[in-house]
mmCIF file of C-alpha atoms and ligand atoms in Angstrom:
data_model
loop_
_atom_site.group_PDB
_atom_site.id
_atom_site.type_symbol
_atom_site.label_atom_id
_atom_site.label_comp_id
_atom_site.label_asym_id
_atom_site.label_seq_id
_atom_site.Cartn_x
_atom_site.Cartn_y
_atom_site.Cartn_z
ATOM 1 C CA MET I 814 -131.439 -167.465 -50.559
ATOM 2 C CA ARG I 815 -127.675 -167.753 -51.039
ATOM 3 C CA SER I 816 -127.598 -164.626 -53.236
ATOM 4 C CA ILE I 817 -129.549 -162.645 -50.615
ATOM 5 C CA VAL I 818 -126.981 -163.659 -47.995
ATOM 6 C CA SER I 819 -124.131 -162.613 -50.332
ATOM 7 C CA VAL I 820 -125.734 -159.213 -50.968
ATOM 8 C CA LEU I 821 -126.250 -158.719 -47.236
ATOM 9 C CA CYS I 822 -122.615 -159.614 -46.621
ATOM 10 C CA VAL I 823 -121.402 -157.114 -49.240
ATOM 11 C CA LEU I 824 -123.622 -154.366 -47.811
ATOM 12 C CA LEU I 825 -122.489 -155.139 -44.289
ATOM 13 C CA LEU I 826 -118.811 -155.154 -45.246
ATOM 14 C CA SER I 827 -119.006 -151.982 -47.340
ATOM 15 C CA GLY I 828 -120.872 -150.319 -44.490
ATOM 16 C CA LEU I 829 -118.135 -151.287 -42.060
ATOM 17 C CA ALA I 830 -115.239 -150.286 -44.291
ATOM 18 C CA PRO I 831 -115.245 -146.551 -43.439
ATOM 19 C CA LEU I 832 -115.081 -147.448 -39.755
ATOM 20 C CA GLN I 833 -111.726 -149.211 -40.255
ATOM 21 C CA ALA I 834 -109.250 -146.344 -40.475
ATOM 22 C CA ALA I 835 -106.235 -147.159 -42.662
ATOM 23 C CA THR I 836 -103.090 -147.355 -40.573
ATOM 24 C CA ALA I 837 -100.945 -144.252 -41.026
ATOM 25 C CA PRO I 838 -97.324 -144.801 -41.985
ATOM 26 C CA VAL I 839 -94.787 -144.240 -39.213
ATOM 27 C CA VAL I 840 -91.597 -142.172 -39.307
ATOM 28 C CA LEU I 841 -88.974 -141.947 -36.568
ATOM 29 C CA VAL I 842 -86.849 -138.774 -36.702
ATOM 30 C CA THR I 843 -83.654 -138.188 -34.690
ATOM 31 C CA GLY I 844 -82.599 -134.694 -33.617
ATOM 32 C CA SER I 845 -86.092 -133.301 -34.022
ATOM 33 C CA ASN I 846 -85.894 -130.228 -31.772
ATOM 34 C CA ARG I 847 -84.578 -127.779 -34.356
ATOM 35 C CA GLY I 848 -83.341 -127.241 -37.903
ATOM 36 C CA LEU I 849 -84.153 -129.883 -40.471
ATOM 37 C CA GLY I 850 -85.328 -132.410 -37.867
ATOM 38 C CA LEU I 851 -88.054 -130.127 -36.520
ATOM 39 C CA GLU I 852 -89.196 -129.406 -40.070
ATOM 40 C CA PHE I 853 -89.352 -133.133 -40.925
ATOM 41 C CA VAL I 854 -91.616 -133.628 -37.906
ATOM 42 C CA LYS I 855 -93.804 -130.706 -39.005
ATOM 43 C CA GLN I 856 -94.173 -131.863 -42.605
ATOM 44 C CA TYR I 857 -94.697 -135.576 -41.878
ATOM 45 C CA ALA I 858 -97.233 -134.760 -39.145
ATOM 46 C CA GLY I 859 -99.006 -132.450 -41.608
ATOM 47 C CA LYS I 860 -99.263 -135.348 -44.055
ATOM 48 C CA GLY I 861 -101.001 -137.443 -41.387
ATOM 49 C CA TRP I 862 -98.075 -139.736 -40.620
ATOM 50 C CA THR I 863 -97.495 -141.078 -37.133
ATOM 51 C CA VAL I 864 -94.296 -139.328 -36.028
ATOM 52 C CA ILE I 865 -91.905 -140.544 -33.348
ATOM 53 C CA ALA I 866 -89.905 -137.375 -32.736
ATOM 54 C CA THR I 867 -86.744 -138.156 -30.815
ATOM 55 C CA VAL I 868 -84.741 -135.473 -29.096
ATOM 56 C CA ARG I 869 -81.642 -135.417 -26.914
ATOM 57 C CA ASP I 870 -83.318 -133.361 -24.179
ATOM 58 C CA PRO I 871 -87.115 -132.910 -24.412
ATOM 59 C CA SER I 872 -87.047 -130.318 -21.609
ATOM 60 C CA THR I 873 -85.139 -127.910 -23.872
ATOM 61 C CA ALA I 874 -87.287 -128.405 -26.981
ATOM 62 C CA PRO I 875 -90.128 -125.852 -26.685
ATOM 63 C CA GLU I 876 -90.927 -125.675 -30.415
ATOM 64 C CA LEU I 877 -91.248 -129.441 -30.638
ATOM 65 C CA ALA I 878 -93.409 -129.513 -27.499
ATOM 66 C CA ALA I 879 -95.716 -126.866 -29.018
ATOM 67 C CA LEU I 880 -95.959 -128.854 -32.246
ATOM 68 C CA ALA I 881 -96.732 -132.073 -30.370
ATOM 69 C CA ALA I 882 -99.440 -130.240 -28.424
ATOM 70 C CA GLN I 883 -101.113 -129.325 -31.743
ATOM 71 C CA HIS I 884 -100.753 -132.740 -33.409
ATOM 72 C CA ARG I 885 -101.919 -135.915 -31.707
ATOM 73 C CA ASN I 886 -99.905 -137.963 -34.202
ATOM 74 C CA ILE I 887 -96.555 -136.777 -32.753
ATOM 75 C CA THR I 888 -94.951 -138.665 -29.883
ATOM 76 C CA VAL I 889 -91.823 -137.154 -28.349
ATOM 77 C CA GLU I 890 -89.155 -139.560 -27.095
ATOM 78 C CA LYS I 891 -85.842 -138.802 -25.414
ATOM 79 C CA LEU I 892 -82.846 -140.090 -27.366
ATOM 80 C CA ASP I 893 -79.211 -139.081 -27.305
ATOM 81 C CA VAL I 894 -78.011 -140.867 -30.440
ATOM 82 C CA GLY I 895 -74.461 -140.785 -29.114
ATOM 83 C CA ASN I 896 -75.511 -143.157 -26.344
ATOM 84 C CA ARG I 897 -75.967 -146.695 -27.646
ATOM 85 C CA ALA I 898 -77.672 -147.874 -24.452
ATOM 86 C CA GLU I 899 -80.414 -145.264 -25.052
ATOM 87 C CA ILE I 900 -80.806 -146.460 -28.648
ATOM 88 C CA VAL I 901 -81.196 -150.076 -27.532
ATOM 89 C CA ALA I 902 -83.656 -149.098 -24.772
ATOM 90 C CA LEU I 903 -85.849 -147.109 -27.178
ATOM 91 C CA ALA I 904 -85.838 -149.979 -29.690
ATOM 92 C CA ALA I 905 -86.942 -152.321 -26.879
ATOM 93 C CA LYS I 906 -89.798 -149.923 -26.059
ATOM 94 C CA TYR I 907 -90.959 -150.042 -29.698
ATOM 95 C CA GLN I 908 -90.455 -153.794 -30.128
ATOM 96 C CA GLY I 909 -93.036 -155.218 -32.545
ATOM 97 C CA LYS I 910 -94.111 -151.766 -33.845
ATOM 98 C CA PRO I 911 -93.548 -151.211 -37.592
ATOM 99 C CA ILE I 912 -91.531 -148.126 -38.601
ATOM 100 C CA ASP I 913 -91.839 -147.222 -42.298
ATOM 101 C CA VAL I 914 -89.097 -144.580 -42.401
ATOM 102 C CA LEU I 915 -86.201 -144.504 -39.971
ATOM 103 C CA LEU I 916 -84.752 -141.041 -40.468
ATOM 104 C CA ASN I 917 -81.215 -140.451 -39.176
ATOM 105 C CA ASN I 918 -81.230 -136.670 -39.158
ATOM 106 C CA ALA I 919 -79.250 -135.797 -35.992
ATOM 107 C CA GLY I 920 -75.833 -134.473 -36.873
ATOM 108 C CA LEU I 921 -72.922 -132.552 -35.495
ATOM 109 C CA LEU I 922 -70.505 -130.248 -37.278
ATOM 110 C CA GLY I 923 -68.045 -129.886 -34.407
ATOM 111 C CA ASP I 924 -66.146 -126.660 -33.726
ATOM 112 C CA ARG I 925 -64.736 -125.400 -36.971
ATOM 113 C CA GLU I 926 -61.504 -124.151 -35.413
ATOM 114 C CA LYS I 927 -60.839 -127.585 -33.890
ATOM 115 C CA GLN I 928 -60.808 -129.418 -37.214
ATOM 116 C CA GLY I 929 -58.304 -127.607 -39.408
ATOM 117 C CA LEU I 930 -54.706 -128.613 -39.943
ATOM 118 C CA LYS I 931 -53.496 -125.961 -37.482
ATOM 119 C CA GLN I 932 -55.423 -127.666 -34.724
ATOM 120 C CA LEU I 933 -56.937 -131.127 -34.883
ATOM 121 C CA ASP I 934 -58.732 -131.837 -31.612
ATOM 122 C CA TYR I 935 -59.243 -135.580 -31.442
ATOM 123 C CA ALA I 936 -61.819 -135.479 -28.642
ATOM 124 C CA THR I 937 -63.988 -133.408 -30.990
ATOM 125 C CA PHE I 938 -63.282 -135.926 -33.767
ATOM 126 C CA GLU I 939 -64.562 -138.786 -31.585
ATOM 127 C CA GLU I 940 -67.747 -136.895 -30.715
ATOM 128 C CA VAL I 941 -68.443 -136.052 -34.359
ATOM 129 C CA LEU I 942 -67.866 -139.666 -35.393
ATOM 130 C CA ARG I 943 -70.101 -140.935 -32.578
ATOM 131 C CA VAL I 944 -73.059 -138.817 -33.694
ATOM 132 C CA ASN I 945 -72.613 -138.736 -37.483
ATOM 133 C CA THR I 946 -71.163 -142.159 -38.234
ATOM 134 C CA TYR I 947 -71.704 -144.688 -35.444
ATOM 135 C CA ALA I 948 -75.216 -143.553 -34.474
ATOM 136 C CA PRO I 949 -76.979 -144.046 -37.844
ATOM 137 C CA LEU I 950 -75.563 -147.568 -38.050
ATOM 138 C CA ALA I 951 -76.505 -148.338 -34.443
ATOM 139 C CA MET I 952 -80.018 -146.980 -35.116
ATOM 140 C CA ALA I 953 -80.362 -149.128 -38.244
ATOM 141 C CA GLN I 954 -79.173 -152.194 -36.349
ATOM 142 C CA ALA I 955 -81.477 -151.632 -33.364
ATOM 143 C CA PHE I 956 -84.613 -150.719 -35.354
ATOM 144 C CA MET I 957 -84.141 -153.132 -38.299
ATOM 145 C CA PRO I 958 -86.957 -155.486 -37.130
ATOM 146 C CA ASN I 959 -89.337 -152.498 -36.970
ATOM 147 C CA VAL I 960 -88.378 -151.391 -40.489
ATOM 148 C CA VAL I 961 -88.615 -154.906 -41.941
ATOM 149 C CA ALA I 962 -92.077 -155.295 -40.365
ATOM 150 C CA SER I 963 -93.335 -152.089 -42.023
ATOM 151 C CA GLU I 964 -95.000 -151.419 -45.364
ATOM 152 C CA GLN I 965 -92.370 -149.011 -46.799
ATOM 153 C CA LYS I 966 -89.164 -150.411 -45.224
ATOM 154 C CA LYS I 967 -86.899 -147.352 -45.560
ATOM 155 C CA ILE I 968 -83.795 -146.250 -43.699
ATOM 156 C CA VAL I 969 -82.598 -142.756 -44.542
ATOM 157 C CA THR I 970 -79.475 -140.958 -43.375
ATOM 158 C CA LEU I 971 -78.756 -137.305 -44.041
ATOM 159 C CA THR I 972 -75.325 -136.826 -45.499
ATOM 160 C CA SER I 973 -73.563 -133.775 -46.898
ATOM 161 C CA GLY I 974 -72.042 -132.688 -50.183
ATOM 162 C CA LEU I 975 -68.883 -132.179 -48.102
ATOM 163 C CA SER I 976 -68.595 -135.981 -47.839
ATOM 164 C CA SER I 977 -67.780 -136.309 -51.529
ATOM 165 C CA ILE I 978 -64.122 -137.214 -52.142
ATOM 166 C CA ALA I 979 -64.636 -136.452 -55.845
ATOM 167 C CA ASN I 980 -65.712 -132.884 -55.030
ATOM 168 C CA THR I 981 -62.970 -132.134 -52.478
ATOM 169 C CA LYS I 982 -60.578 -130.519 -54.930
ATOM 170 C CA ARG I 983 -59.717 -127.163 -53.385
ATOM 171 C CA SER I 984 -61.036 -126.363 -49.939
ATOM 172 C CA ALA I 985 -60.396 -129.129 -47.421
ATOM 173 C CA ASP I 986 -61.461 -127.609 -44.097
ATOM 174 C CA LEU I 987 -63.831 -129.353 -41.672
ATOM 175 C CA TYR I 988 -61.847 -132.592 -41.708
ATOM 176 C CA PHE I 989 -63.907 -134.320 -39.008
ATOM 177 C CA TYR I 990 -67.285 -133.499 -40.494
ATOM 178 C CA ARG I 991 -66.198 -134.596 -43.987
ATOM 179 C CA VAL I 992 -64.695 -137.865 -42.715
ATOM 180 C CA SER I 993 -67.720 -138.652 -40.533
ATOM 181 C CA LYS I 994 -70.155 -138.165 -43.410
ATOM 182 C CA ALA I 995 -67.987 -140.078 -45.920
ATOM 183 C CA GLY I 996 -67.872 -142.886 -43.319
ATOM 184 C CA VAL I 997 -71.615 -143.000 -42.836
ATOM 185 C CA ASN I 998 -72.097 -143.041 -46.618
ATOM 186 C CA MET I 999 -70.071 -146.255 -46.782
ATOM 187 C CA ALA I 1000 -71.849 -147.743 -43.771
ATOM 188 C CA MET I 1001 -75.232 -147.111 -45.418
ATOM 189 C CA HIS I 1002 -74.056 -148.356 -48.818
ATOM 190 C CA ALA I 1003 -72.844 -151.595 -47.210
ATOM 191 C CA LEU I 1004 -76.073 -151.851 -45.220
ATOM 192 C CA GLN I 1005 -78.088 -151.683 -48.447
ATOM 193 C CA SER I 1006 -76.298 -154.773 -49.774
ATOM 194 C CA ASP I 1007 -76.976 -156.565 -46.518
ATOM 195 C CA VAL I 1008 -80.718 -155.902 -46.355
ATOM 196 C CA ARG I 1009 -81.615 -155.773 -50.063
ATOM 197 C CA GLU I 1010 -83.324 -159.173 -50.042
ATOM 198 C CA GLN I 1011 -85.501 -158.200 -47.108
ATOM 199 C CA GLY I 1012 -86.903 -155.419 -49.292
ATOM 200 C CA VAL I 1013 -85.328 -152.601 -47.271
ATOM 201 C CA LYS I 1014 -84.387 -149.396 -49.139
ATOM 202 C CA VAL I 1015 -81.492 -147.379 -47.779
ATOM 203 C CA GLY I 1016 -81.240 -143.680 -48.655
ATOM 204 C CA ILE I 1017 -78.140 -141.473 -48.385
ATOM 205 C CA LEU I 1018 -79.651 -138.053 -48.938
ATOM 206 C CA ALA I 1019 -77.984 -134.627 -49.017
ATOM 207 C CA PRO I 1020 -80.354 -131.777 -48.096
ATOM 208 C CA GLY I 1021 -78.370 -128.995 -49.800
ATOM 209 C CA MET I 1022 -77.123 -125.915 -47.934
ATOM 210 C CA VAL I 1023 -79.909 -125.135 -45.501
ATOM 211 C CA GLU I 1024 -80.352 -122.173 -43.164
ATOM 212 C CA THR I 1025 -79.766 -123.911 -39.791
ATOM 213 C CA ARG I 1026 -77.406 -123.566 -36.848
ATOM 214 C CA LEU I 1027 -75.124 -126.184 -38.394
ATOM 215 C CA LEU I 1028 -74.753 -124.172 -41.596
ATOM 216 C CA ARG I 1029 -74.021 -121.002 -39.621
ATOM 217 C CA GLN I 1030 -71.307 -122.854 -37.679
ATOM 218 C CA SER I 1031 -69.798 -124.183 -40.905
ATOM 219 C CA GLY I 1032 -69.040 -120.739 -42.317
ATOM 220 C CA TYR I 1033 -71.070 -121.439 -45.493
ATOM 221 C CA ALA I 1034 -74.136 -119.451 -44.386
ATOM 222 C CA GLY I 1035 -73.601 -116.575 -46.821
ATOM 223 C CA ALA I 1036 -73.088 -118.837 -49.848
ATOM 224 C CA ALA I 1037 -75.356 -118.621 -52.892
ATOM 225 C CA GLY I 1038 -78.257 -121.057 -53.092
ATOM 226 C CA VAL I 1039 -78.950 -121.522 -49.380
ATOM 227 C CA LEU I 1040 -82.397 -123.109 -48.860
ATOM 228 C CA SER I 1041 -84.969 -122.668 -46.136
ATOM 229 C CA THR I 1042 -85.713 -125.741 -44.002
ATOM 230 C CA GLU I 1043 -89.202 -125.857 -45.581
ATOM 231 C CA GLN I 1044 -87.789 -126.009 -49.125
ATOM 232 C CA SER I 1045 -85.123 -128.576 -48.334
ATOM 233 C CA VAL I 1046 -87.342 -130.914 -46.309
ATOM 234 C CA ALA I 1047 -90.138 -130.887 -48.922
ATOM 235 C CA ALA I 1048 -87.568 -131.897 -51.556
ATOM 236 C CA VAL I 1049 -85.919 -134.548 -49.363
ATOM 237 C CA ILE I 1050 -89.319 -136.071 -48.555
ATOM 238 C CA ARG I 1051 -89.958 -136.380 -52.317
ATOM 239 C CA ASN I 1052 -86.633 -138.197 -52.628
ATOM 240 C CA ILE I 1053 -87.621 -140.498 -49.762
ATOM 241 C CA GLU I 1054 -90.870 -141.257 -51.599
ATOM 242 C CA ASN I 1055 -88.880 -142.148 -54.741
ATOM 243 C CA LEU I 1056 -86.190 -144.144 -52.948
ATOM 244 C CA ASN I 1057 -84.779 -147.216 -54.687
ATOM 245 C CA GLN I 1058 -82.124 -149.707 -53.605
ATOM 246 C CA ASP I 1059 -79.108 -148.020 -55.292
ATOM 247 C CA ALA I 1060 -77.866 -146.416 -52.030
ATOM 248 C CA GLU I 1061 -76.063 -143.623 -53.860
ATOM 249 C CA ILE I 1062 -75.706 -140.071 -52.557
ATOM 250 C CA VAL I 1063 -78.729 -138.110 -53.774
ATOM 251 C CA LEU I 1064 -78.958 -134.335 -53.522
ATOM 252 C CA TYR I 1065 -82.267 -132.612 -52.650
ATOM 253 C CA THR I 1066 -82.704 -131.857 -56.374
ATOM 254 C CA GLY I 1067 -82.720 -135.603 -57.110
ATOM 255 C CA GLU I 1068 -79.264 -135.439 -58.784
ATOM 256 C CA LYS I 1069 -76.622 -137.942 -57.763
ATOM 257 C CA VAL I 1070 -73.541 -136.573 -55.993
ATOM 258 C CA PRO I 1071 -70.293 -138.227 -57.136
ATOM 259 C CA TRP I 1072 -68.664 -140.235 -54.336
HETATM 260 N N1 NAP J 237 -77.869 -127.403 -42.768
HETATM 261 C C1 NAP J 237 -77.163 -127.817 -43.799
HETATM 262 O O1 NAP J 237 -76.770 -127.024 -44.681
HETATM 263 C C2 NAP J 237 -76.832 -129.271 -43.951
HETATM 264 C C3 NAP J 237 -76.143 -129.660 -45.108
HETATM 265 C C4 NAP J 237 -75.823 -130.999 -45.290
HETATM 266 C C5 NAP J 237 -76.207 -131.911 -44.331
HETATM 267 N N2 NAP J 237 -76.883 -131.526 -43.198
HETATM 268 C C6 NAP J 237 -77.246 -132.546 -42.229
HETATM 269 O O2 NAP J 237 -78.585 -132.390 -41.824
HETATM 270 C C7 NAP J 237 -78.762 -132.917 -40.524
HETATM 271 C C8 NAP J 237 -79.523 -131.931 -39.653
HETATM 272 O O3 NAP J 237 -78.702 -130.787 -39.455
HETATM 273 P P1 NAP J 237 -79.256 -129.299 -39.304
HETATM 274 O O4 NAP J 237 -78.715 -128.537 -40.423
HETATM 275 O O5 NAP J 237 -80.713 -129.334 -39.043
HETATM 276 O O6 NAP J 237 -78.440 -128.862 -38.012
HETATM 277 P P2 NAP J 237 -78.847 -128.268 -36.586
HETATM 278 O O7 NAP J 237 -79.888 -127.230 -36.704
HETATM 279 O O8 NAP J 237 -77.549 -127.942 -35.957
HETATM 280 O O9 NAP J 237 -79.508 -129.525 -35.878
HETATM 281 C C9 NAP J 237 -78.760 -130.649 -35.516
HETATM 282 C C10 NAP J 237 -79.672 -131.578 -34.754
HETATM 283 O O10 NAP J 237 -78.919 -132.749 -34.393
HETATM 284 C C11 NAP J 237 -79.152 -132.972 -33.010
HETATM 285 N N3 NAP J 237 -78.094 -133.709 -32.344
HETATM 286 C C12 NAP J 237 -76.767 -133.459 -32.317
HETATM 287 N N4 NAP J 237 -76.149 -134.348 -31.506
HETATM 288 C C13 NAP J 237 -77.118 -135.177 -31.030
HETATM 289 C C14 NAP J 237 -77.134 -136.283 -30.159
HETATM 290 N N5 NAP J 237 -76.008 -136.756 -29.592
HETATM 291 N N6 NAP J 237 -78.310 -136.907 -29.914
HETATM 292 C C15 NAP J 237 -79.450 -136.454 -30.474
HETATM 293 N N7 NAP J 237 -79.509 -135.393 -31.282
HETATM 294 C C16 NAP J 237 -78.353 -134.765 -31.549
HETATM 295 C C17 NAP J 237 -79.294 -131.584 -32.411
HETATM 296 O O11 NAP J 237 -79.868 -131.677 -31.132
HETATM 297 P P3 NAP J 237 -79.351 -130.731 -29.883
HETATM 298 O O12 NAP J 237 -80.111 -129.450 -30.006
HETATM 299 O O13 NAP J 237 -79.686 -131.536 -28.681
HETATM 300 O O14 NAP J 237 -77.887 -130.542 -30.072
HETATM 301 C C18 NAP J 237 -80.194 -130.951 -33.458
HETATM 302 O O15 NAP J 237 -81.512 -131.342 -33.267
HETATM 303 C C19 NAP J 237 -77.362 -133.243 -40.002
HETATM 304 O O16 NAP J 237 -77.117 -134.628 -40.131
HETATM 305 C C20 NAP J 237 -76.465 -132.462 -40.924
HETATM 306 O O17 NAP J 237 -75.177 -133.013 -41.035
HETATM 307 C C21 NAP J 237 -77.190 -130.218 -43.004
#
C-alpha cells in the first residue's frame, strides 16, 4: 500500500513540475533608451530574462517603448541616476524583489571642449562625476538587499579604457571622463571587498570602443576596431556570466586592463 502511495506521489509531482515555471533571472539596466543600454535590454529580454529598463525620461524613449511593447518581460521605469532621491524611491518600489544583475550602464562623457587644459568647466565636472561616479555607488547601496536576495548576486558597472592610469601615457584629453571612470573603478573595487562574504560579485567591465553617441562625442569614432553595440553587448554579457570576485577592469575581450 505504502509503495502505491509513493508511486502516486511521484507521478503527481512529476505531472505538476512542468506547470511550475522556473523563475527567470532579473536584470536592472540604467540608461536603457539608447546605445549600449538599449542593446543590453534587447539581448537580455531575448534570453528570457526579466528586464527592468530604467530611463531618465520614458516619454523620449521611442525605441525602448517599441521593444517593451514586443516583450512582456520588459518593464520600463523612470530613473535619473543623477538624482539620489529617485534612486531611493525606485529601490523602495522594488523592496523585497531579487535582482540578479544590477547593471550600471548610464554614463556621460561631458562636452569635450569643456574638459581640456585650455578650459576646465567645473560645473560640467560635477555633472560627469554625479552620473559616472556617484550614481553607480548610490545604486549599489540602494539595491544591495535586492542583489543579495537573488540567485546570481552581481553588480556590474561599465567603465572605460580611458580610466586606466597605466595606459594614459600620451594623450590626456577628457580629464573629467577619465577621472570619473577611474573613481568609479575604485568605488567598485572597494565595494567588492565589502560584500565578498555575502557572495556578491562586482564587475568593472569595459565595453571597448562602441559606435554610440558617446563615442562620437569623444572624437574616437573613426578609430580602428570600433564595435557595433550588438558585438560589444554580446561580449560583455559573456563576461558578466563569467564574473568572479576579483573586481579588476575587464575588457570586452575578457583581457584585464591595467589599472
Ligand atoms: N561607447 C563607447 O565606446 C564606450 C566606451 C567605454 C565605456 N562606455 C560606457 O558605456 C556606457 C553606455 O554608454 P554609450 O556608449 O551607450 O553612450 P550613449 O549612447 O551616449 O548613452 C548614454 C546613456 O546614459 C544615459 N544617461 C546619461 N545621464 C543619465 C542620467 N542622469 N540618468 C539616467 N541616464 C542617463 C543616457 O540617457 P539620456 O538619453 O537620457 O541622456 C543614455 O541612455 C557609459 O557608462 C559609457 O561611459 C562606452
